[in-house]
mmCIF file of C-alpha atoms in Angstrom:
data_model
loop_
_atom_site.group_PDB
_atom_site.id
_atom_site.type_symbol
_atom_site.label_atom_id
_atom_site.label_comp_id
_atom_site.label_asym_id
_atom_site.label_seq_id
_atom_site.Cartn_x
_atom_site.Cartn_y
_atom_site.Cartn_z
ATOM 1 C CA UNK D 493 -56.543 15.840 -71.494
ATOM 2 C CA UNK D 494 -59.624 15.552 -73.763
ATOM 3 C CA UNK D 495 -61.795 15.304 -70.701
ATOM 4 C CA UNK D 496 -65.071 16.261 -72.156
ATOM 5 C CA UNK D 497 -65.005 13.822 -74.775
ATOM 6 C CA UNK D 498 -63.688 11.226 -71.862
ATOM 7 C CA UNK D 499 -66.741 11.598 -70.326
ATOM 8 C CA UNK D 500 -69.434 12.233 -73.195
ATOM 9 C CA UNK D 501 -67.955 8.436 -74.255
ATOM 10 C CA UNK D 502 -68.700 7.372 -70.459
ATOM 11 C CA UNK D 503 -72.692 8.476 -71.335
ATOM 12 C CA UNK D 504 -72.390 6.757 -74.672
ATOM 13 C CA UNK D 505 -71.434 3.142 -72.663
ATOM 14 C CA UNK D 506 -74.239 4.110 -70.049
ATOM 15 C CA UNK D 507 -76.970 4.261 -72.841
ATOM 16 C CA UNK D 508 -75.843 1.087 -74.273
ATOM 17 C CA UNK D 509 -75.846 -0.657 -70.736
ATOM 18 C CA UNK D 510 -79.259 1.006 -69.354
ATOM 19 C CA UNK D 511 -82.116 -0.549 -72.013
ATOM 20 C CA UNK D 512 -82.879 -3.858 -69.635
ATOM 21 C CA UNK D 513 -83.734 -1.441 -67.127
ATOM 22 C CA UNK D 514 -84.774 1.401 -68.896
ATOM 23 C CA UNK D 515 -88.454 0.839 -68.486
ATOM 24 C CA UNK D 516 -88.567 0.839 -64.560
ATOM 25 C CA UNK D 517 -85.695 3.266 -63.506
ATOM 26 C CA UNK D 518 -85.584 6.329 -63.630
ATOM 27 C CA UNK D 519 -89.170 7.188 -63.134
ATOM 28 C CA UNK D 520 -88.292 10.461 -62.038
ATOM 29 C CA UNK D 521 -85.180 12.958 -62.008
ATOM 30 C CA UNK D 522 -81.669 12.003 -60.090
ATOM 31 C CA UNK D 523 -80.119 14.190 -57.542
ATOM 32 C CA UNK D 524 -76.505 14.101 -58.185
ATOM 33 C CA UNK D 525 -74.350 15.502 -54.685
ATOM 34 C CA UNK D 526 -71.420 17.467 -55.322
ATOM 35 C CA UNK D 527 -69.839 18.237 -52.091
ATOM 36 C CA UNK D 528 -68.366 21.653 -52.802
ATOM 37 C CA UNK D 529 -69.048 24.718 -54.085
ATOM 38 C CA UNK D 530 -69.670 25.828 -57.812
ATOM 39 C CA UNK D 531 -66.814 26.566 -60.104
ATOM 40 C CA UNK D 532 -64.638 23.568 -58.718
ATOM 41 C CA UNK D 533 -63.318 20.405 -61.117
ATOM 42 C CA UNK D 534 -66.317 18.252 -58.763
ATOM 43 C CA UNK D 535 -68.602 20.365 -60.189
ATOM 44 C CA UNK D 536 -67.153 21.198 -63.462
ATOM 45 C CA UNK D 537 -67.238 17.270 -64.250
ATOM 46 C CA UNK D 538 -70.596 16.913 -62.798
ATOM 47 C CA UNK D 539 -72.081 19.384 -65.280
ATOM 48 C CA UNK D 540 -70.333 18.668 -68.037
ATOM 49 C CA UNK D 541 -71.657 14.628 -67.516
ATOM 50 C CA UNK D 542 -75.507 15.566 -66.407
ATOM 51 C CA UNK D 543 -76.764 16.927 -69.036
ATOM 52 C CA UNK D 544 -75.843 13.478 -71.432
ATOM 53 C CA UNK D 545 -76.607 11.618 -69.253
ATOM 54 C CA UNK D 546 -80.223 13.298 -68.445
ATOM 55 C CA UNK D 547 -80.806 12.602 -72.531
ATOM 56 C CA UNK D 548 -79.563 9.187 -72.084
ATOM 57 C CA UNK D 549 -81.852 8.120 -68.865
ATOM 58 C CA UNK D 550 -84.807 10.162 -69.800
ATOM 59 C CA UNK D 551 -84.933 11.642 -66.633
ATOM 60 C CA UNK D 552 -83.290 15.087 -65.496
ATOM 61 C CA UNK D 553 -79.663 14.565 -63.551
ATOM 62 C CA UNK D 554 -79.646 17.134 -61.017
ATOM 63 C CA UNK D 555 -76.521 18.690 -59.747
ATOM 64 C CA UNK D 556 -77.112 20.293 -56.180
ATOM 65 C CA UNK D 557 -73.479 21.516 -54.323
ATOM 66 C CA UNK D 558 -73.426 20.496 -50.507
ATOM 67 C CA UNK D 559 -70.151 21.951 -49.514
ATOM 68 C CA UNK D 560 -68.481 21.735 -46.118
ATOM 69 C CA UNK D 561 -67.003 19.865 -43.346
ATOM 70 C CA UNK D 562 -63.836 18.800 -45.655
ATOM 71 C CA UNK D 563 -66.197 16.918 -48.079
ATOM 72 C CA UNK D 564 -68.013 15.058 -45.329
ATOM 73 C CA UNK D 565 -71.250 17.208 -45.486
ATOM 74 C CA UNK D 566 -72.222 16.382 -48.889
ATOM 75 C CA UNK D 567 -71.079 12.495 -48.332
ATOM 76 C CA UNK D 568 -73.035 12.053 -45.348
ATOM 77 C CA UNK D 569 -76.239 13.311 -47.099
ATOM 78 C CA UNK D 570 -75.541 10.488 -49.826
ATOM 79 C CA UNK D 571 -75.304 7.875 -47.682
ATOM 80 C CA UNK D 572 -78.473 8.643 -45.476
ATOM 81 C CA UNK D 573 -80.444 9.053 -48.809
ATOM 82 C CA UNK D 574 -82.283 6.215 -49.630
ATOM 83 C CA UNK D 575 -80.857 3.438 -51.320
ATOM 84 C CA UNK D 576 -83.375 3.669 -54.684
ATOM 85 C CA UNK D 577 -80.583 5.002 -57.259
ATOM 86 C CA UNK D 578 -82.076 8.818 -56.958
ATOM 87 C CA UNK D 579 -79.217 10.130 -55.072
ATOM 88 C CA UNK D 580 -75.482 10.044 -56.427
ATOM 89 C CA UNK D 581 -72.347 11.087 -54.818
ATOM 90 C CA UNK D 582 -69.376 12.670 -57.263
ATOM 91 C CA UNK D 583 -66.671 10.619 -55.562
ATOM 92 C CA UNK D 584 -62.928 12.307 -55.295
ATOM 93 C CA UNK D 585 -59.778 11.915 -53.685
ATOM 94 C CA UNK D 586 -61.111 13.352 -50.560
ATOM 95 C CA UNK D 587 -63.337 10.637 -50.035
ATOM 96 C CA UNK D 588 -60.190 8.093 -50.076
ATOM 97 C CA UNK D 589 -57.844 10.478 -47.342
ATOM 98 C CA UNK D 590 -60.419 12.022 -44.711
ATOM 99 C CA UNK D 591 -60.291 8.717 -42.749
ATOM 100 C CA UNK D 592 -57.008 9.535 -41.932
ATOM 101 C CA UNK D 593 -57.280 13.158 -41.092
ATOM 102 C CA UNK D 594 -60.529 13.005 -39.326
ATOM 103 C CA UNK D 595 -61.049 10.512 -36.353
ATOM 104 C CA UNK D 596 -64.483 10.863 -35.509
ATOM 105 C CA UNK D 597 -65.973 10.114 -38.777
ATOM 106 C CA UNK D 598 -70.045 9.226 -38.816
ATOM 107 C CA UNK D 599 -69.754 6.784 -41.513
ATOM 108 C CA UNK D 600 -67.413 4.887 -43.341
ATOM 109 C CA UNK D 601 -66.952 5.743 -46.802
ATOM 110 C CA UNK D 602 -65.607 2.369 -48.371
ATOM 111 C CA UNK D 603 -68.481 0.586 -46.537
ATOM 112 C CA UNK D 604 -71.411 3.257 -47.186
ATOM 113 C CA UNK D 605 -70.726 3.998 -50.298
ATOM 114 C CA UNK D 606 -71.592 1.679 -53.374
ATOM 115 C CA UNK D 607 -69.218 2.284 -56.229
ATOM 116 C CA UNK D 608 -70.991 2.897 -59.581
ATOM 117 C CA UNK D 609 -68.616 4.356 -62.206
ATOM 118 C CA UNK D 610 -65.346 5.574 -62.634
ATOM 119 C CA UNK D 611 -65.066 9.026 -64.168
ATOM 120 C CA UNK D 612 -61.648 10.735 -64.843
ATOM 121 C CA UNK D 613 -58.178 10.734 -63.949
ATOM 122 C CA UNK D 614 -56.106 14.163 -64.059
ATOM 123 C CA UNK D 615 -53.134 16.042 -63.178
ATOM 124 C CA UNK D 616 -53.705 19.170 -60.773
ATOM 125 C CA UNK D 617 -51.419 22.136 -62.114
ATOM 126 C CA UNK D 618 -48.963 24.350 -60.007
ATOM 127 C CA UNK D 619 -50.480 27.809 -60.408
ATOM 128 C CA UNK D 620 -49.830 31.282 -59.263
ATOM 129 C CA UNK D 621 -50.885 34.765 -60.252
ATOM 130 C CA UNK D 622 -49.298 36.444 -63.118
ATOM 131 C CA UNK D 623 -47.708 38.789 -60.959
ATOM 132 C CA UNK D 624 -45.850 36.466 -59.120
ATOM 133 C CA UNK D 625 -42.123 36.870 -59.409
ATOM 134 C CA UNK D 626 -41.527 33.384 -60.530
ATOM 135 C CA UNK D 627 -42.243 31.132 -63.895
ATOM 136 C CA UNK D 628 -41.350 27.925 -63.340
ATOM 137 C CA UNK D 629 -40.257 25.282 -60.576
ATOM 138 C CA UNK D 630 -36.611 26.764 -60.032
ATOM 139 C CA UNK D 631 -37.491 30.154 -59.818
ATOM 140 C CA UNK D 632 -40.252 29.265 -57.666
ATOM 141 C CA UNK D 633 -37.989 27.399 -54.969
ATOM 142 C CA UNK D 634 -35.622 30.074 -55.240
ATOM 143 C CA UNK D 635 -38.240 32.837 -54.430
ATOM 144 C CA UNK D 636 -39.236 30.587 -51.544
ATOM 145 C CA UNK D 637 -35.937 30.171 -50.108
ATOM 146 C CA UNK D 638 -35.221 34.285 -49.969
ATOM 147 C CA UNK D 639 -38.749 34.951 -48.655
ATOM 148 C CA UNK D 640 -39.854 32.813 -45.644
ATOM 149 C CA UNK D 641 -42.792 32.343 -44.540
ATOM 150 C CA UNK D 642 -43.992 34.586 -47.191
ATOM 151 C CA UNK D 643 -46.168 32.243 -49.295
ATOM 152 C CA UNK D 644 -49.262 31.090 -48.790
ATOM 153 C CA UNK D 645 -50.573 27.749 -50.532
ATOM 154 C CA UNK D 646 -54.402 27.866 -50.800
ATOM 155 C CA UNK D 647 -56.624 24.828 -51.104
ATOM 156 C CA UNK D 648 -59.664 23.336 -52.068
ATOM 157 C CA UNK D 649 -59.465 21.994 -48.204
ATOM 158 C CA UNK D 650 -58.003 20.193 -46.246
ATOM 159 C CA UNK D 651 -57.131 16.613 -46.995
ATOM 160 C CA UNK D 652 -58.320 17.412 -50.861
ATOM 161 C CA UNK D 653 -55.698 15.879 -53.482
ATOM 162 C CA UNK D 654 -54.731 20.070 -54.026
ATOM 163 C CA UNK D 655 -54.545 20.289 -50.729
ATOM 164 C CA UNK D 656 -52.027 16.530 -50.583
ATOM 165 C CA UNK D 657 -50.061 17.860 -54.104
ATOM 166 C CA UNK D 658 -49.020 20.963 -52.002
ATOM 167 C CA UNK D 659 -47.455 19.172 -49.147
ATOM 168 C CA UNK D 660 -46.015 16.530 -50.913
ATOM 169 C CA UNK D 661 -44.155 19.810 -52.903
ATOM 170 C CA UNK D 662 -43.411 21.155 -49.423
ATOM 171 C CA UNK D 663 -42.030 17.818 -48.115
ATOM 172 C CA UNK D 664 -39.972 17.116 -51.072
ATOM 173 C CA UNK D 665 -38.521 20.585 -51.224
ATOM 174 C CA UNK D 666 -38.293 22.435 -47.718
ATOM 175 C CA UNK D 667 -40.315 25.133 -49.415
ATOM 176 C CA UNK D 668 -42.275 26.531 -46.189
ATOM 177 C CA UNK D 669 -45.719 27.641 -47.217
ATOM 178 C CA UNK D 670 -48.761 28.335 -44.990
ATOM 179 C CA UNK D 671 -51.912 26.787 -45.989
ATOM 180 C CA UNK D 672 -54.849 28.087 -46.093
ATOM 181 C CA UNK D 673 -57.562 25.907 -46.588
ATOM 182 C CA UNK D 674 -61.392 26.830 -48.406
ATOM 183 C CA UNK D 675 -64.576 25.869 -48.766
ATOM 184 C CA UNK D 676 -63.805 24.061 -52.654
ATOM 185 C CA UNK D 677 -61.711 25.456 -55.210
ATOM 186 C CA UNK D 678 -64.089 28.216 -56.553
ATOM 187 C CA UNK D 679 -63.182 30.565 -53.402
ATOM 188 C CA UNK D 680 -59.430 29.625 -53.718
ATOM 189 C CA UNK D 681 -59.257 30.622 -57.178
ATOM 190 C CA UNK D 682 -60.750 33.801 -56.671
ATOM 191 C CA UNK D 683 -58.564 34.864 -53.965
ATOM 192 C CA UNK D 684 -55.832 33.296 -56.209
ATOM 193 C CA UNK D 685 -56.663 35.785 -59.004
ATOM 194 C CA UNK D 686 -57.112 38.673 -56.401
ATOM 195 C CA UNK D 687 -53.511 38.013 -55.252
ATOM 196 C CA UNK D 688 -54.515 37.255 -51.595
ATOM 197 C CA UNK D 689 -52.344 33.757 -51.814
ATOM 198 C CA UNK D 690 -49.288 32.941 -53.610
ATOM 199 C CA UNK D 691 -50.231 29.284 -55.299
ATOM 200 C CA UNK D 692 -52.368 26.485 -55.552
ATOM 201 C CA UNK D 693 -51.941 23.045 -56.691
ATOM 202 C CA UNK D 694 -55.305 22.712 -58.808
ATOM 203 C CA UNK D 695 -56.913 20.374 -60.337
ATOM 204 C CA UNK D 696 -56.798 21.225 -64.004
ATOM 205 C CA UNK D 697 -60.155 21.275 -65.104
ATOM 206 C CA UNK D 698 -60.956 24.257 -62.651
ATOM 207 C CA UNK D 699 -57.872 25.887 -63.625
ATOM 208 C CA UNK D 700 -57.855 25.632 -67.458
ATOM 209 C CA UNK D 701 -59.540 28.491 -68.430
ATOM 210 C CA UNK D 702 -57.971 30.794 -66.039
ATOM 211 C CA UNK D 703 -54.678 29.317 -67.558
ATOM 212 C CA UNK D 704 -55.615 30.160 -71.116
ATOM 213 C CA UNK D 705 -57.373 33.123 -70.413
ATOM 214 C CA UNK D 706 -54.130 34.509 -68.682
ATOM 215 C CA UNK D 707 -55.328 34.773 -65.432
ATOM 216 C CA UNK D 708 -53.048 32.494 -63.996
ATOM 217 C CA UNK D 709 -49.719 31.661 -64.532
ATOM 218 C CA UNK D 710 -49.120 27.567 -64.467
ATOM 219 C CA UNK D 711 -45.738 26.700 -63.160
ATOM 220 C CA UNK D 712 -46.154 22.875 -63.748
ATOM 221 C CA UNK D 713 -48.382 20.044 -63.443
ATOM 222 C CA UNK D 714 -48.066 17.290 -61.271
ATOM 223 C CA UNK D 715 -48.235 14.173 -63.429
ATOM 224 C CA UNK D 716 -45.242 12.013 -64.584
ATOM 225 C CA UNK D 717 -45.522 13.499 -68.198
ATOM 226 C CA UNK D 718 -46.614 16.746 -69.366
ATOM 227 C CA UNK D 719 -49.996 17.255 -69.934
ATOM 228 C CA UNK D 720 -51.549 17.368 -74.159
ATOM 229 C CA UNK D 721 -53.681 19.894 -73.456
ATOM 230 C CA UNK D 722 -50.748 22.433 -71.984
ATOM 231 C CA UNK D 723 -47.660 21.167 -73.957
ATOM 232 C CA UNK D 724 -45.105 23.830 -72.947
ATOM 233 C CA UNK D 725 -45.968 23.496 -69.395
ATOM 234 C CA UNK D 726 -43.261 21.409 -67.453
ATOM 235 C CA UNK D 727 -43.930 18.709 -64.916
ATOM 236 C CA UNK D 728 -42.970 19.400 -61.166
ATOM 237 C CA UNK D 729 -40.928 16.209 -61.407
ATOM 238 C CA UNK D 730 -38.603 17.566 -64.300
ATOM 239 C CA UNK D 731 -37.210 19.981 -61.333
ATOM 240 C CA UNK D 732 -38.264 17.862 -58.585
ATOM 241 C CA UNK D 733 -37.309 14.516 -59.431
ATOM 242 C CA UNK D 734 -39.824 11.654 -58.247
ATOM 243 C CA UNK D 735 -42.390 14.068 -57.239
ATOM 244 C CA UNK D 736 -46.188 12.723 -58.919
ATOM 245 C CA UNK D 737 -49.498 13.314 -57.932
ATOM 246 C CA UNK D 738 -52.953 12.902 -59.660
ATOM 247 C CA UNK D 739 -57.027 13.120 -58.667
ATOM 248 C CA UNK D 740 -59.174 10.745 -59.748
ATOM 249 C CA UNK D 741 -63.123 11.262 -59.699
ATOM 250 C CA UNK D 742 -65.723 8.751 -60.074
ATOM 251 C CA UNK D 743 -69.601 8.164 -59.044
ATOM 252 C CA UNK D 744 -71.467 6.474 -55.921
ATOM 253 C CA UNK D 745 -74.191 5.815 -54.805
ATOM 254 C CA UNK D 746 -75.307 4.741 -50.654
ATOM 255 C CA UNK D 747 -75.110 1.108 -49.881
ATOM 256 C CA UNK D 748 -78.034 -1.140 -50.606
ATOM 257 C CA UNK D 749 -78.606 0.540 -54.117
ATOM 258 C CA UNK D 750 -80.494 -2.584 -55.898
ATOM 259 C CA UNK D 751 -77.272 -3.811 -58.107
ATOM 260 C CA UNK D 752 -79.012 -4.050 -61.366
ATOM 261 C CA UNK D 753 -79.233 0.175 -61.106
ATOM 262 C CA UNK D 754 -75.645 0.327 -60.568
ATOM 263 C CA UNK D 755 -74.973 -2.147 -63.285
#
């Protein structure tokens, strides 16, 4: 996955679409809402994108974390901003499943939210410590099976798509693992690292440079075909047949943004 150059070419097609405008907006910098912590893929992406895309709008993109409540804390605050294109959401799968794990939602996120751009599509990856008895798929079901109860799957939180790749994996495979959700995937990996849980379902871009670094150990990723960018990794599905999951990211802005902004 050649993600940075995925979304440097995303600035490229917003400088080429922003001249008409250019003159009026922005007149001042952008706040761009990630809603978790630092060291996650949300904010991974969201860095990697602001800074082009400050040099493209001539205005400072400003990434401010506003973790919490499952992802809802740092949606909310989006969609009571103003509608004047100076506040931006970084939209991810989270956004599309908490109306189904959460019945007393303030807002509602396909009607408050205004979508702007499409960002990135990738596999999350199977990880565990490198001390974990196990080094793929197989070994890791087998490990399960002789040690109940004895694995616990962290998570970005709950109703995240690391969070949904993990129980779909537990569904699929009567592999009984006890969740443990926190605050983004920053805290998870750390724990991860520190050998406090057993394995986490990551998206890759958080996970990358733990994986090369040897930090982690990556089992398999969750796509339908190996990822480029980690060749001799497996997918889940080559052991678990039918099993495919993804997270997709993207940008919003609240409803009643003026449409030539998002445009």
């Amino acid at each position: 996955m050649q993600l940075k150059q995925l979304l440097l070419g995303l600035c490229v097609l917003l400088g080429m679409t922003t001249g008409a405008w250019a003159q009026k907006y922005p007149d001042r910098p952008i706040k761009w809402i990630v809603p978790y912590p630092p060291a996650g893929t949300t904010d991974v992406l969201a860095r990697i994108v602001a800074q082009p895309l400050s040099e493209v709008l001539g205005q400072q993109v400003i990434v401010e974390n506003r973790p919490g409540g499952g992802n809802n804390i740092g949606t909310e605050a989006v969609i009571k901003a103003a509608p004047d294109g100076y506040t931006m959401l970084l939209v991810n799968p989270a956004n599309g499943i908490n109306a189904t794990l959460y019945k007393n939602l303030p807002f509602n996120f396909i009607r408050d939210i205004a979508p702007v751009a499409g960002l990135v599509r990738t596999p999350n990856v199977m990880v565990v410590p490198p001390s974990f008895p196990a080094n793929n798929v197989a070994e890791f079901l087998a490990y399960c099976k002789n040690n109940v109860s004895k694995i616990n799957m962290a998570s970005s939180g709950s109703g995240t798509s690391v969070h949904m790749s993990g129980e779909l994996f537990k569904s699929m495979t009567s592999c009984n693992m006890l969740h443990v959700p926190y605050k983004g995937a920053g805290p998870a990996l750390v724990d991860l690292m520190g050998n406090q849980v057993q394995v986490l379902f990551d998206n890759l871009p958080s996970s990358a440079g733990h994986i090369k670094s040897g930090k982690l150990k990556a089992l398999a990723v969750t796509s339908a075909n190996r990822e480029p960018s980690l060749p001799n990794v497996p997918t889940v599905g080559e052991t678990v047949p039918g099993y495919e999951a993804t997270a997709w990211f993207g940008v919003g802005m609240p409803k009643g943004t003026p449409r030539d902004i998002i445009n």
